[in-house]
C-alpha cells in the first residue's frame, strides 16, 4: 500500500484544474458580494429617503412603505453574523481567590443583617463597601495573575508601553472622540441649559444634607422616590469643588463621557476597531444623550451601567472568564442604584440567559457556574437597597403606581391609552419625539437633528438632510436585520432588551407620551444596532472589492460621522438651547432669584413670595440665607429694626403692588429682572435700613394753637407707640394740635 503522502502527489493538470476552480469560486463569491453590497446600499438609500420624508413633513405611510422595503432588502442582503468562537479551556480558580470571593459574600450577608436592624448602619455600610472590591478580586482567574506571579513593575510597564505603541492610532482616534464627546457635554455648562429645574435643585439639597452630616440612607423620597447613589456623587463633587449648579451638571457630563468610553469597549469587542470608532462617534454627537448628560438627573447613570453590564456579560459568554461574570453581576446590581427604569433590566437579562441555556446545552455546566457568579455579584452590589425594598415595598413602588398607564385605562374604561402610547413611542425615534421641553427640542425626533433651521450651522451644509437622516435610517435597518437573525445571541439580546426597556415608556401615563426620559436605556441598544449595520456593510464591501478601497470606505465613514456629530451638537446649542420653551422649562425664574440672592450683602433681610420661598432652586442657589415668607399684612411695613437693608422679591404679576410699597417706602428702589427674551422674570423692591426704621410707628405733625392743620407747623417727628404724657413732656409749647399719619396694627384683625 502506498504511503498517503505518495498518493497525494499533485500533477500539473490537477493543479491547473484546482486553480481554475478556485478562480471561478472567487469570482462567484465576489459577484455575490457585489450583488449583496448593491442591495444593502439600496436599502440604506431607501431608509434615508423615508427618513427625509418624515423630516420634511411628508406622508407617514409613504415613509413606512420605504422603511419596510429598506428593512426587508437589508435583512436578506446583509450576511449573517459569524458564529462565536469556541470557549477556551477552563482556567483554574486559585484557592485564595475562592476564599476571597467567599469572604466577600459573607461580609455582604453580615451587612444585610446590620442594615436590617438599622437602615443607617455605619458598620453595615463599611462592610458592604469592602465586600464589593473583594468580590471582584476573588473572581479573578489564574490567567490574570501575571503581576502576582513574580513579574516586576518594570516588566509590567514595558508591556504596557509596548501595548500603547502597538495601538497608538486607535488610542489617538478614541481620544479625539472622547474629547468631542466632552465638548458636547461640558461646553457652556454654566449657562446651557438655563436655570435649575426643581428636581435638580432637590438633588443638590440632598447632596448638601449628606455633606452636613445626615445619616447614610440608600433610598430617599426626594422627587417622588429615588436611590441616593447619584446624590452621593454630587456630594463628593461639592466636597472637592464646592457647591453649585455647574458642579452638579459636571457629574452628569462626566457620566455621559464615561458612557461613550464604555460603549467603545463594547462595540470594539463586537465589531472591531473601525466600526466601533464610527458607532462611538455617532453616540458622542447624539442629541438625545447630550441633553441628559447636561441635566442633574440620576437617569444619566443608567446607560453607563447598562453598557458595562452588556460588555462584561457578552465577554463572559464568549470567553468564559469568571471575572467577567462577577463584574457583570456587580453592574447588574449596581444599576439598581441608578434610575427607576433599571428595574426592568434584570428581567431582560433573565430572559436572555434562559434563551442562552436552551440554545447552548452543551456548555450549561460551565455557564451555570458563571450565572452563579453573576447572581452573587448582583447580591453583593444591591445589599442595602435590597433590604430597603423588602422593608418599604409600598414606598419603593409608589412612583410606579403613580405614573402607570393603567390609571388612564381605568379612567377611560379601555386599553386605548396603551395603544396610543405604543404608537407614539414607536414614532418618537424618527418622526415625533418628546414634547416636554425639559427632555427634548419639543416634538423633534430623538435620532435626527434639525438641518433646516436658519439658526443652525448645518442648514448651510450641502446634503445636510442626508446626514440628519443617517442615524434614523441605520436604526431602521438594524431593527430589521436583528429581527431577521433573532435566533443569534446578539440580535436576541438587543431585541428582547429593546422590547422590555421600551415597555417602560409604553406603560407610563398617557399624557407624557412620547417620553425620552424613561426609555433612556434604549440609547446603547440603538447605537449597537447602528454599529451592527455598519459592520455588515463593511464585511460586504471587503468581499466585493477584495480588500481594495479600504481607505475610501473609512474616509466616507469618517466624513459621515463628523457631519452627524456637527449636526447634533449644532442643533442642541443653536436650536434646542435657544428654544423659548426649553429656556423656560429649567426654572429660569427661580434660578435667577437664587443668583440674585447670592449678590445681596449678608445682613440683608430677604422676603420672598411663596412661589420662591419653597422652590428648591432658590434654596440651593441662594445658599444658606435668612429668607422669610412674605406676609403683606405683617411685613409691610416692618415693625422692628431689621438689622440691615430689606429686599422684597416678588413675582412678575406682583408689579401691581408697587403703589402699596411706595406708600410706606417712597424712596425704595424697584428693579425689574428680565430674561433674554425681554419678559419680566421677577421684581425686587430694595429698602435701606434707615428708611425702614423711619417708616416705623407714625409720622407726628404738631401745630401751634388749637386750629389743627390750619395753624403754623411747629414740629414734625416719627413717633413710636401712641402713648404720651404731654403734661410732663410736651412736644412744643402749648397750646398745640397733633396730627398722626401711618399704619396701625389692630391685633386679631390685621
Short mmCIF file of N, CA and C in Angstrom, two decimals, residues 242-328:
data_model
loop_
_atom_site.label_atom_id
_atom_site.label_comp_id
_atom_site.label_asym_id
_atom_site.label_seq_id
_atom_site.Cartn_x
_atom_site.Cartn_y
_atom_site.Cartn_z
N UNK A 242 -16.66 72.50 45.61
CA UNK A 242 -17.62 73.48 46.07
C UNK A 242 -19.01 73.19 45.51
N UNK A 243 -20.04 73.74 46.16
CA UNK A 243 -21.42 73.50 45.77
C UNK A 243 -21.86 74.49 44.70
N UNK A 244 -22.57 74.01 43.72
CA UNK A 244 -23.08 74.87 42.66
C UNK A 244 -23.73 74.06 41.57
N UNK A 245 -24.49 74.73 40.72
CA UNK A 245 -25.19 74.04 39.63
C UNK A 245 -24.19 73.47 38.63
N UNK A 246 -23.13 74.21 38.33
CA UNK A 246 -22.14 73.72 37.37
C UNK A 246 -21.48 72.45 37.89
N UNK A 247 -21.15 72.41 39.17
CA UNK A 247 -20.51 71.22 39.74
C UNK A 247 -21.45 70.02 39.65
N UNK A 248 -22.76 70.25 39.87
CA UNK A 248 -23.72 69.15 39.75
C UNK A 248 -23.78 68.64 38.31
N UNK A 249 -23.90 69.58 37.39
CA UNK A 249 -24.03 69.16 36.00
C UNK A 249 -22.74 68.55 35.46
N UNK A 250 -21.61 68.91 36.04
CA UNK A 250 -20.36 68.29 35.63
C UNK A 250 -20.35 66.80 35.96
N UNK A 251 -21.04 66.42 37.04
CA UNK A 251 -21.14 64.99 37.39
C UNK A 251 -21.90 64.25 36.29
N UNK A 252 -23.02 64.82 35.84
CA UNK A 252 -23.78 64.20 34.76
C UNK A 252 -22.97 64.15 33.47
N UNK A 253 -22.27 65.24 33.16
CA UNK A 253 -21.47 65.28 31.94
C UNK A 253 -20.36 64.24 31.98
N UNK A 254 -19.75 64.07 33.14
CA UNK A 254 -18.70 63.05 33.28
C UNK A 254 -19.27 61.65 33.07
N UNK A 255 -20.45 61.40 33.63
CA UNK A 255 -21.09 60.10 33.41
C UNK A 255 -21.39 59.89 31.92
N UNK A 256 -21.78 60.96 31.22
CA UNK A 256 -22.04 60.84 29.79
C UNK A 256 -20.80 60.49 29.00
N UNK A 257 -19.67 61.12 29.32
CA UNK A 257 -18.42 60.82 28.62
C UNK A 257 -17.96 59.40 28.93
N UNK A 258 -18.09 58.98 30.17
CA UNK A 258 -17.72 57.60 30.54
C UNK A 258 -18.58 56.58 29.81
N UNK A 259 -19.84 56.93 29.57
CA UNK A 259 -20.72 56.04 28.81
C UNK A 259 -20.20 55.87 27.38
N UNK A 260 -19.75 56.97 26.78
CA UNK A 260 -19.18 56.90 25.43
C UNK A 260 -17.96 55.99 25.42
N UNK A 261 -17.08 56.13 26.42
CA UNK A 261 -15.90 55.28 26.51
C UNK A 261 -16.28 53.81 26.68
N UNK A 262 -17.20 53.54 27.59
CA UNK A 262 -17.62 52.16 27.83
C UNK A 262 -18.27 51.57 26.58
N UNK A 263 -19.05 52.39 25.88
CA UNK A 263 -19.68 51.89 24.66
C UNK A 263 -18.63 51.51 23.62
N UNK A 264 -17.55 52.27 23.54
CA UNK A 264 -16.50 51.91 22.58
C UNK A 264 -15.92 50.53 22.90
N UNK A 265 -15.68 50.27 24.18
CA UNK A 265 -15.14 48.96 24.55
C UNK A 265 -16.09 47.84 24.15
N UNK A 266 -17.38 48.07 24.36
CA UNK A 266 -18.38 47.06 23.97
C UNK A 266 -18.41 46.88 22.46
N UNK A 267 -18.48 48.00 21.72
CA UNK A 267 -18.55 47.92 20.26
C UNK A 267 -17.28 47.32 19.67
N UNK A 268 -16.13 47.62 20.24
CA UNK A 268 -14.87 47.07 19.74
C UNK A 268 -14.84 45.56 19.91
N UNK A 269 -15.37 45.09 21.03
CA UNK A 269 -15.41 43.65 21.27
C UNK A 269 -16.30 42.94 20.25
N UNK A 270 -17.33 43.65 19.77
CA UNK A 270 -18.30 43.02 18.88
C UNK A 270 -17.98 43.23 17.40
N UNK A 271 -17.50 44.43 17.05
CA UNK A 271 -17.38 44.78 15.64
C UNK A 271 -15.97 45.11 15.18
N UNK A 272 -15.02 45.20 16.08
CA UNK A 272 -13.68 45.60 15.68
C UNK A 272 -13.48 47.10 15.81
N UNK A 273 -12.25 47.53 15.54
CA UNK A 273 -11.85 48.90 15.83
C UNK A 273 -12.59 49.92 14.98
N UNK A 274 -12.58 49.75 13.67
CA UNK A 274 -13.08 50.80 12.78
C UNK A 274 -14.57 51.07 12.97
N UNK A 275 -15.36 50.01 13.01
CA UNK A 275 -16.80 50.19 13.19
C UNK A 275 -17.09 50.70 14.60
N UNK A 276 -16.32 50.24 15.57
CA UNK A 276 -16.52 50.72 16.94
C UNK A 276 -16.26 52.22 17.02
N UNK A 277 -15.21 52.70 16.36
CA UNK A 277 -14.93 54.14 16.37
C UNK A 277 -16.08 54.91 15.71
N UNK A 278 -16.61 54.38 14.62
CA UNK A 278 -17.70 55.07 13.93
C UNK A 278 -18.96 55.12 14.79
N UNK A 279 -19.36 53.98 15.34
CA UNK A 279 -20.57 53.95 16.17
C UNK A 279 -20.41 54.82 17.41
N UNK A 280 -19.22 54.81 17.99
CA UNK A 280 -18.98 55.63 19.18
C UNK A 280 -19.00 57.11 18.83
N UNK A 281 -18.45 57.47 17.66
CA UNK A 281 -18.52 58.85 17.23
C UNK A 281 -19.95 59.32 17.04
N UNK A 282 -20.82 58.46 16.51
CA UNK A 282 -22.23 58.81 16.36
C UNK A 282 -22.89 58.99 17.72
N UNK A 283 -22.56 58.14 18.68
CA UNK A 283 -23.11 58.29 20.03
C UNK A 283 -22.62 59.59 20.68
N UNK A 284 -21.36 59.95 20.43
CA UNK A 284 -20.81 61.18 21.02
C UNK A 284 -21.60 62.40 20.61
N UNK A 285 -22.17 62.40 19.39
CA UNK A 285 -22.93 63.54 18.92
C UNK A 285 -24.44 63.35 18.99
N UNK A 286 -24.90 62.31 19.69
CA UNK A 286 -26.34 62.04 19.76
C UNK A 286 -27.01 63.07 20.67
N UNK A 287 -27.91 63.85 20.11
CA UNK A 287 -28.55 64.93 20.87
C UNK A 287 -29.35 64.40 22.05
N UNK A 288 -29.96 63.23 21.89
CA UNK A 288 -30.72 62.61 22.97
C UNK A 288 -29.82 62.39 24.18
N UNK A 289 -28.64 61.84 23.95
CA UNK A 289 -27.73 61.58 25.06
C UNK A 289 -27.08 62.86 25.56
N UNK A 290 -26.78 63.79 24.68
CA UNK A 290 -26.19 65.06 25.10
C UNK A 290 -27.14 65.80 26.05
N UNK A 291 -28.42 65.79 25.72
CA UNK A 291 -29.41 66.51 26.54
C UNK A 291 -29.37 66.05 27.98
N UNK A 292 -29.41 64.74 28.20
CA UNK A 292 -29.46 64.24 29.57
C UNK A 292 -28.08 64.20 30.23
N UNK A 293 -27.03 64.36 29.44
CA UNK A 293 -25.69 64.46 30.03
C UNK A 293 -25.44 65.84 30.62
N UNK A 294 -26.35 66.77 30.40
CA UNK A 294 -26.18 68.14 30.89
C UNK A 294 -27.24 68.51 31.91
N UNK A 295 -27.98 67.52 32.40
CA UNK A 295 -29.04 67.76 33.39
C UNK A 295 -28.73 66.94 34.63
N UNK A 296 -29.09 67.47 35.79
CA UNK A 296 -28.76 66.80 37.05
C UNK A 296 -29.85 65.79 37.40
N UNK A 297 -29.94 64.73 36.58
CA UNK A 297 -30.87 63.63 36.82
C UNK A 297 -30.07 62.34 36.98
N UNK A 298 -30.51 61.50 37.90
CA UNK A 298 -29.79 60.25 38.12
C UNK A 298 -29.93 59.29 36.94
N UNK A 299 -30.85 59.56 36.05
CA UNK A 299 -31.07 58.64 34.93
C UNK A 299 -29.87 58.55 33.98
N UNK A 300 -28.95 59.55 34.02
CA UNK A 300 -27.80 59.50 33.12
C UNK A 300 -26.87 58.36 33.48
N UNK A 301 -26.98 57.83 34.71
CA UNK A 301 -26.14 56.70 35.10
C UNK A 301 -26.63 55.38 34.49
N UNK A 302 -27.90 55.34 34.10
CA UNK A 302 -28.46 54.07 33.60
C UNK A 302 -27.75 53.58 32.35
N UNK A 303 -27.57 54.40 31.30
CA UNK A 303 -26.85 53.87 30.12
C UNK A 303 -25.43 53.42 30.44
N UNK A 304 -24.77 54.09 31.37
CA UNK A 304 -23.40 53.70 31.73
C UNK A 304 -23.38 52.30 32.32
N UNK A 305 -24.22 52.03 33.30
CA UNK A 305 -24.26 50.71 33.92
C UNK A 305 -24.79 49.66 32.94
N UNK A 306 -25.69 50.07 32.05
CA UNK A 306 -26.21 49.13 31.06
C UNK A 306 -25.12 48.68 30.10
N UNK A 307 -24.32 49.63 29.62
CA UNK A 307 -23.23 49.28 28.70
C UNK A 307 -22.22 48.37 29.40
N UNK A 308 -21.88 48.70 30.65
CA UNK A 308 -20.94 47.86 31.39
C UNK A 308 -21.50 46.45 31.59
N UNK A 309 -22.79 46.37 31.88
CA UNK A 309 -23.43 45.06 32.05
C UNK A 309 -23.33 44.24 30.77
N UNK A 310 -23.70 44.81 29.64
CA UNK A 310 -23.64 44.07 28.37
C UNK A 310 -22.20 43.72 28.00
N UNK A 311 -21.29 44.62 28.26
CA UNK A 311 -19.88 44.39 27.93
C UNK A 311 -19.35 43.17 28.68
N UNK A 312 -19.53 43.14 29.99
CA UNK A 312 -18.99 42.03 30.77
C UNK A 312 -19.78 40.74 30.53
N UNK A 313 -21.09 40.84 30.34
CA UNK A 313 -21.90 39.65 30.12
C UNK A 313 -21.52 38.97 28.80
N UNK A 314 -21.41 39.74 27.72
CA UNK A 314 -21.07 39.15 26.43
C UNK A 314 -19.64 38.62 26.43
N UNK A 315 -18.73 39.30 27.11
CA UNK A 315 -17.37 38.77 27.24
C UNK A 315 -17.36 37.46 28.02
N UNK A 316 -18.19 37.41 29.05
CA UNK A 316 -18.26 36.18 29.85
C UNK A 316 -18.76 35.01 29.00
N UNK A 317 -19.76 35.24 28.17
CA UNK A 317 -20.31 34.17 27.35
C UNK A 317 -19.34 33.75 26.25
N UNK A 318 -18.55 34.69 25.75
CA UNK A 318 -17.62 34.37 24.67
C UNK A 318 -16.31 33.80 25.17
N UNK A 319 -15.88 34.19 26.38
CA UNK A 319 -14.57 33.79 26.88
C UNK A 319 -14.64 32.90 28.11
N UNK A 320 -15.79 32.92 28.79
CA UNK A 320 -15.97 32.03 29.92
C UNK A 320 -15.17 32.40 31.16
N UNK A 321 -14.69 33.64 31.25
CA UNK A 321 -13.86 34.01 32.40
C UNK A 321 -14.73 34.40 33.58
N UNK A 322 -14.34 33.95 34.75
CA UNK A 322 -15.11 34.19 35.96
C UNK A 322 -15.19 35.68 36.30
N UNK A 323 -14.10 36.39 36.07
CA UNK A 323 -14.10 37.81 36.44
C UNK A 323 -15.15 38.58 35.64
N UNK A 324 -15.37 38.20 34.38
CA UNK A 324 -16.38 38.88 33.58
C UNK A 324 -17.78 38.60 34.12
N UNK A 325 -18.03 37.35 34.52
CA UNK A 325 -19.32 37.02 35.14
C UNK A 325 -19.53 37.84 36.41
N UNK A 326 -18.50 37.92 37.24
CA UNK A 326 -18.63 38.65 38.50
C UNK A 326 -18.86 40.13 38.26
N UNK A 327 -18.10 40.72 37.33
CA UNK A 327 -18.26 42.15 37.05
C UNK A 327 -19.62 42.44 36.42
N UNK A 328 -20.12 41.51 35.60
CA UNK A 328 -21.47 41.68 35.06
C UNK A 328 -22.50 41.69 36.18
#
